[in-house]
Amino acid sequence: AQRVTQPEKLLSVFKGAPVELKCNYSYSGSPELFWYVQYSRQRLQLLLRHISRESIKGFTADLNKGETSFHLKKPFAQEEDSAMYYCARPYPGPRATNKLIFGTGTLLAVQP
Amino acid sequence: EAQVTQNPRYLITVTGKKLTVTCSQNMNHEYMSWYRQDPGLGLRQIYYSMNVEVTDKGDVPEGYKVSRKEKRNFPLILESPSPNQTSLYFCASSSGGNKTPYEQYFGPGTRLTVT
């Protein structure tokens, strides 16, 4: 079965500490991977996608095909980074279906 | 403003009383879907629609119905709600095809409690 695994339900760090949110996926060809974020009382929104190799709000994520991972990293956490983070990948199959598989999410809590 | 709207935002109901949660998007997106979010289980897809009159089951469709009569609207129907359908529901849309696929735009969520 195609899966996205986020092993940590909760990650608590202090402000200024490095952050790494883990995501592993089950292998299926060349996947596209995404990180979505949900801030308190806000809707889920796309944070970044691996294909664009961008850095958003200081976050980066590198696709490691050998380890089948797509961990989300930030060198210095800020309190406003506190949110629920979801890793996601498409279902295998026709591109036009746009179906995504989401991980179970990691709640990042940045302490002052 | 481009957005996905859901109504109601909060709903408390009783077992067996039919309800509908509406979802509407103003971005002319082909693809729409419904998810439920439960602690420890993340987001699970209930139903999705690739275009008008085209719908299909997601991972957890039991107890739900949908319709897609117009491109902008994708209501979620619970014919006979049960307590295990107490959850936070999200509607999402995306442009579909090969145009920036998979960037899904989410609604604000509907918190449903079935007693």
Short mmCIF file of N, CA and C in Angstrom, two decimals, chain B residues 5-105:
data_model
loop_
_atom_site.label_atom_id
_atom_site.label_comp_id
_atom_site.label_asym_id
_atom_site.label_seq_id
_atom_site.Cartn_x
_atom_site.Cartn_y
_atom_site.Cartn_z
N THR B 5 -15.23 27.92 0.44
CA THR B 5 -16.07 28.19 1.61
C THR B 5 -16.86 26.95 1.97
N GLN B 6 -17.10 26.81 3.26
CA GLN B 6 -17.89 25.69 3.77
C GLN B 6 -18.93 26.24 4.73
N ASN B 7 -20.08 25.59 4.74
CA ASN B 7 -21.12 25.94 5.70
C ASN B 7 -21.90 24.69 6.09
N PRO B 8 -22.27 24.59 7.39
CA PRO B 8 -21.88 25.50 8.46
C PRO B 8 -20.46 25.24 8.93
N ARG B 9 -19.95 26.10 9.78
CA ARG B 9 -18.62 25.90 10.35
C ARG B 9 -18.69 24.98 11.56
N TYR B 10 -19.78 25.03 12.26
CA TYR B 10 -19.97 24.17 13.43
C TYR B 10 -21.38 23.61 13.38
N LEU B 11 -21.50 22.34 13.73
CA LEU B 11 -22.83 21.70 13.71
C LEU B 11 -22.88 20.61 14.76
N ILE B 12 -23.90 20.68 15.60
CA ILE B 12 -24.18 19.61 16.56
C ILE B 12 -25.54 19.04 16.17
N THR B 13 -25.57 17.74 16.00
CA THR B 13 -26.82 17.12 15.58
C THR B 13 -27.01 15.79 16.32
N VAL B 14 -28.12 15.14 16.04
CA VAL B 14 -28.41 13.87 16.70
C VAL B 14 -28.34 12.73 15.69
N THR B 15 -28.12 11.56 16.20
CA THR B 15 -28.03 10.37 15.36
C THR B 15 -29.26 10.23 14.47
N GLY B 16 -29.00 10.00 13.19
CA GLY B 16 -30.08 9.72 12.25
C GLY B 16 -30.70 10.92 11.55
N LYS B 17 -30.34 12.12 11.96
CA LYS B 17 -30.94 13.30 11.34
C LYS B 17 -30.10 13.76 10.16
N LYS B 18 -30.66 13.62 8.98
CA LYS B 18 -29.92 13.94 7.75
C LYS B 18 -29.37 15.35 7.77
N LEU B 19 -28.15 15.51 7.27
CA LEU B 19 -27.56 16.84 7.18
C LEU B 19 -26.72 16.97 5.92
N THR B 20 -26.51 18.21 5.53
CA THR B 20 -25.68 18.52 4.37
C THR B 20 -24.70 19.61 4.75
N VAL B 21 -23.45 19.39 4.39
CA VAL B 21 -22.42 20.42 4.55
C VAL B 21 -22.08 20.92 3.15
N THR B 22 -22.20 22.21 2.96
CA THR B 22 -21.97 22.74 1.62
C THR B 22 -20.51 23.14 1.45
N CYS B 23 -20.06 23.09 0.22
CA CYS B 23 -18.71 23.52 -0.15
C CYS B 23 -18.80 24.24 -1.48
N SER B 24 -18.16 25.37 -1.56
CA SER B 24 -18.19 26.14 -2.80
C SER B 24 -16.82 26.75 -3.04
N GLN B 25 -16.39 26.75 -4.31
CA GLN B 25 -15.12 27.39 -4.67
C GLN B 25 -15.34 28.33 -5.85
N ASN B 26 -14.56 29.42 -5.85
CA ASN B 26 -14.74 30.44 -6.89
C ASN B 26 -13.53 30.52 -7.82
N MET B 27 -12.77 29.42 -7.92
CA MET B 27 -11.54 29.43 -8.72
C MET B 27 -11.69 28.63 -10.01
N ASN B 28 -12.90 28.19 -10.32
CA ASN B 28 -13.16 27.42 -11.53
C ASN B 28 -12.34 26.11 -11.57
N HIS B 29 -12.12 25.55 -10.38
CA HIS B 29 -11.36 24.31 -10.30
C HIS B 29 -12.20 23.11 -10.72
N GLU B 30 -11.53 22.18 -11.43
CA GLU B 30 -12.22 20.95 -11.82
C GLU B 30 -12.31 19.96 -10.66
N TYR B 31 -11.26 19.89 -9.89
CA TYR B 31 -11.13 18.83 -8.89
C TYR B 31 -11.56 19.32 -7.52
N MET B 32 -12.44 18.57 -6.88
CA MET B 32 -12.84 18.89 -5.51
C MET B 32 -12.88 17.60 -4.69
N SER B 33 -12.66 17.74 -3.39
CA SER B 33 -12.68 16.56 -2.54
C SER B 33 -13.08 16.92 -1.12
N TRP B 34 -13.46 15.90 -0.39
CA TRP B 34 -13.81 16.02 1.02
C TRP B 34 -12.88 15.13 1.83
N TYR B 35 -12.41 15.70 2.95
CA TYR B 35 -11.59 14.96 3.88
C TYR B 35 -12.21 15.05 5.28
N ARG B 36 -11.87 14.05 6.09
CA ARG B 36 -12.14 14.19 7.51
C ARG B 36 -10.82 14.10 8.25
N GLN B 37 -10.72 14.88 9.32
CA GLN B 37 -9.49 14.95 10.09
C GLN B 37 -9.79 14.47 11.50
N ASP B 38 -9.10 13.42 11.91
CA ASP B 38 -9.30 12.86 13.24
C ASP B 38 -7.96 12.73 13.94
N PRO B 39 -7.91 12.96 15.25
CA PRO B 39 -6.64 12.87 15.99
C PRO B 39 -5.96 11.53 15.78
N GLY B 40 -4.69 11.59 15.45
CA GLY B 40 -3.92 10.36 15.27
C GLY B 40 -4.10 9.69 13.93
N LEU B 41 -5.09 10.14 13.16
CA LEU B 41 -5.35 9.52 11.86
C LEU B 41 -5.08 10.48 10.71
N GLY B 42 -4.86 11.73 11.00
CA GLY B 42 -4.56 12.69 9.96
C GLY B 42 -5.76 12.98 9.08
N LEU B 43 -5.50 13.28 7.84
CA LEU B 43 -6.54 13.59 6.86
C LEU B 43 -6.84 12.35 6.03
N ARG B 44 -8.08 12.00 5.95
CA ARG B 44 -8.49 10.87 5.13
C ARG B 44 -9.55 11.33 4.14
N GLN B 45 -9.37 10.93 2.91
CA GLN B 45 -10.27 11.39 1.86
C GLN B 45 -11.58 10.60 1.89
N ILE B 46 -12.69 11.31 1.80
CA ILE B 46 -14.01 10.66 1.83
C ILE B 46 -14.50 10.41 0.41
N TYR B 47 -14.61 11.46 -0.36
CA TYR B 47 -15.03 11.41 -1.76
C TYR B 47 -14.27 12.47 -2.52
N TYR B 48 -14.17 12.27 -3.83
CA TYR B 48 -13.61 13.30 -4.67
C TYR B 48 -14.37 13.38 -5.99
N SER B 49 -14.14 14.48 -6.67
CA SER B 49 -14.82 14.71 -7.94
C SER B 49 -13.84 15.33 -8.91
N MET B 50 -13.73 14.75 -10.09
CA MET B 50 -12.79 15.28 -11.08
C MET B 50 -13.43 16.31 -11.99
N ASN B 51 -14.74 16.35 -12.00
CA ASN B 51 -15.45 17.37 -12.76
C ASN B 51 -16.94 17.20 -12.52
N VAL B 52 -17.72 18.04 -13.16
CA VAL B 52 -19.17 17.99 -12.99
C VAL B 52 -19.68 16.59 -13.34
N GLU B 53 -20.53 16.07 -12.45
CA GLU B 53 -21.15 14.75 -12.61
C GLU B 53 -20.15 13.59 -12.57
N VAL B 54 -18.93 13.84 -12.14
CA VAL B 54 -17.93 12.77 -12.00
C VAL B 54 -17.47 12.73 -10.56
N THR B 55 -17.89 11.71 -9.84
CA THR B 55 -17.48 11.57 -8.44
C THR B 55 -16.98 10.15 -8.20
N ASP B 56 -16.16 9.99 -7.18
CA ASP B 56 -15.65 8.67 -6.86
C ASP B 56 -15.32 8.59 -5.39
N LYS B 57 -15.28 7.37 -4.89
CA LYS B 57 -15.02 7.15 -3.47
C LYS B 57 -13.57 7.38 -3.15
N GLY B 58 -13.34 7.92 -1.95
CA GLY B 58 -12.00 8.03 -1.42
C GLY B 58 -11.71 6.85 -0.52
N ASP B 59 -11.03 7.11 0.57
CA ASP B 59 -10.62 6.02 1.46
C ASP B 59 -11.68 5.65 2.49
N VAL B 60 -12.53 6.59 2.86
CA VAL B 60 -13.51 6.32 3.92
C VAL B 60 -14.89 6.83 3.51
N PRO B 61 -15.49 6.27 2.45
CA PRO B 61 -16.76 6.81 1.94
C PRO B 61 -18.02 6.35 2.68
N GLU B 62 -17.88 5.34 3.53
CA GLU B 62 -19.09 4.74 4.13
C GLU B 62 -19.85 5.77 4.97
N GLY B 63 -21.13 5.87 4.71
CA GLY B 63 -22.00 6.76 5.47
C GLY B 63 -22.10 8.15 4.88
N TYR B 64 -21.46 8.38 3.75
CA TYR B 64 -21.47 9.70 3.11
C TYR B 64 -21.94 9.60 1.67
N LYS B 65 -22.49 10.71 1.18
CA LYS B 65 -22.82 10.86 -0.24
C LYS B 65 -22.37 12.24 -0.67
N VAL B 66 -22.13 12.37 -1.97
CA VAL B 66 -21.78 13.67 -2.53
C VAL B 66 -22.51 13.84 -3.85
N SER B 67 -22.50 15.06 -4.34
CA SER B 67 -23.01 15.32 -5.69
C SER B 67 -22.20 16.46 -6.29
N ARG B 68 -22.15 16.51 -7.59
CA ARG B 68 -21.42 17.59 -8.26
C ARG B 68 -22.23 18.01 -9.50
N LYS B 69 -23.26 18.76 -9.23
CA LYS B 69 -24.15 19.21 -10.31
C LYS B 69 -23.61 20.47 -10.99
N GLU B 70 -22.84 21.24 -10.23
CA GLU B 70 -22.22 22.44 -10.79
C GLU B 70 -20.75 22.40 -10.45
N LYS B 71 -19.96 23.08 -11.24
CA LYS B 71 -18.52 23.04 -11.04
C LYS B 71 -18.11 23.62 -9.70
N ARG B 72 -18.77 24.66 -9.25
CA ARG B 72 -18.34 25.36 -8.05
C ARG B 72 -18.76 24.69 -6.74
N ASN B 73 -19.76 23.83 -6.77
CA ASN B 73 -20.32 23.28 -5.54
C ASN B 73 -20.11 21.78 -5.40
N PHE B 74 -19.85 21.35 -4.17
CA PHE B 74 -19.61 19.93 -3.92
C PHE B 74 -20.10 19.60 -2.51
N PRO B 75 -21.39 19.47 -2.32
CA PRO B 75 -21.93 19.23 -0.99
C PRO B 75 -21.67 17.82 -0.48
N LEU B 76 -21.49 17.71 0.81
CA LEU B 76 -21.32 16.42 1.49
C LEU B 76 -22.60 16.12 2.25
N ILE B 77 -23.15 14.95 2.02
CA ILE B 77 -24.44 14.58 2.61
C ILE B 77 -24.26 13.40 3.54
N LEU B 78 -24.79 13.55 4.75
CA LEU B 78 -24.84 12.44 5.70
C LEU B 78 -26.31 12.08 5.86
N GLU B 79 -26.71 10.98 5.25
CA GLU B 79 -28.13 10.60 5.25
C GLU B 79 -28.62 10.22 6.64
N SER B 80 -27.78 9.51 7.38
CA SER B 80 -28.15 9.07 8.72
C SER B 80 -26.90 9.12 9.61
N PRO B 81 -26.57 10.31 10.08
CA PRO B 81 -25.31 10.47 10.83
C PRO B 81 -25.24 9.58 12.07
N SER B 82 -24.03 9.15 12.36
CA SER B 82 -23.80 8.36 13.57
C SER B 82 -22.65 9.00 14.35
N PRO B 83 -22.54 8.68 15.64
CA PRO B 83 -21.49 9.30 16.47
C PRO B 83 -20.08 9.12 15.92
N ASN B 84 -19.81 8.03 15.20
CA ASN B 84 -18.45 7.85 14.67
C ASN B 84 -18.16 8.78 13.49
N GLN B 85 -19.12 9.56 13.10
CA GLN B 85 -18.88 10.58 12.08
C GLN B 85 -18.60 11.95 12.70
N THR B 86 -18.51 11.99 14.01
CA THR B 86 -18.06 13.20 14.69
C THR B 86 -16.62 13.45 14.29
N SER B 87 -16.37 14.60 13.68
CA SER B 87 -15.04 14.84 13.13
C SER B 87 -14.95 16.28 12.65
N LEU B 88 -13.78 16.63 12.15
CA LEU B 88 -13.55 17.92 11.49
C LEU B 88 -13.45 17.63 10.00
N TYR B 89 -14.29 18.29 9.22
CA TYR B 89 -14.38 18.02 7.79
C TYR B 89 -13.82 19.18 6.98
N PHE B 90 -13.04 18.83 5.98
CA PHE B 90 -12.46 19.83 5.09
C PHE B 90 -12.82 19.54 3.65
N CYS B 91 -13.20 20.58 2.96
CA CYS B 91 -13.39 20.52 1.52
C CYS B 91 -12.14 21.12 0.88
N ALA B 92 -11.77 20.62 -0.30
CA ALA B 92 -10.60 21.14 -0.98
C ALA B 92 -10.85 21.15 -2.48
N SER B 93 -10.15 22.02 -3.17
CA SER B 93 -10.27 22.05 -4.63
C SER B 93 -8.89 22.27 -5.23
N SER B 94 -8.73 21.85 -6.48
CA SER B 94 -7.50 22.13 -7.21
C SER B 94 -7.81 22.18 -8.68
N SER B 95 -6.84 22.70 -9.43
CA SER B 95 -7.11 22.98 -10.84
C SER B 95 -7.16 21.74 -11.70
N GLY B 96 -6.53 20.66 -11.25
CA GLY B 96 -6.63 19.42 -12.01
C GLY B 96 -5.73 19.40 -13.22
N GLY B 97 -5.70 18.29 -13.90
CA GLY B 97 -4.89 18.13 -15.10
C GLY B 97 -3.42 18.30 -14.79
N ASN B 98 -2.70 18.87 -15.72
CA ASN B 98 -1.27 19.03 -15.52
C ASN B 98 -0.88 20.45 -15.13
N LYS B 99 -1.87 21.26 -14.85
CA LYS B 99 -1.56 22.63 -14.41
C LYS B 99 -1.35 22.63 -12.91
N THR B 100 -0.17 22.95 -12.47
CA THR B 100 0.16 22.96 -11.04
C THR B 100 -0.69 21.95 -10.28
N PRO B 101 -0.58 20.70 -10.61
CA PRO B 101 -1.46 19.71 -9.95
C PRO B 101 -1.12 19.57 -8.49
N TYR B 102 -2.07 19.06 -7.76
CA TYR B 102 -1.91 18.67 -6.38
C TYR B 102 -1.85 19.82 -5.40
N GLU B 103 -1.71 21.08 -5.83
CA GLU B 103 -1.84 22.14 -4.86
C GLU B 103 -3.31 22.29 -4.57
N GLN B 104 -3.72 21.79 -3.45
CA GLN B 104 -5.12 21.80 -3.09
C GLN B 104 -5.39 22.98 -2.18
N TYR B 105 -6.51 23.66 -2.45
CA TYR B 105 -6.94 24.79 -1.64
C TYR B 105 -8.04 24.30 -0.72
#
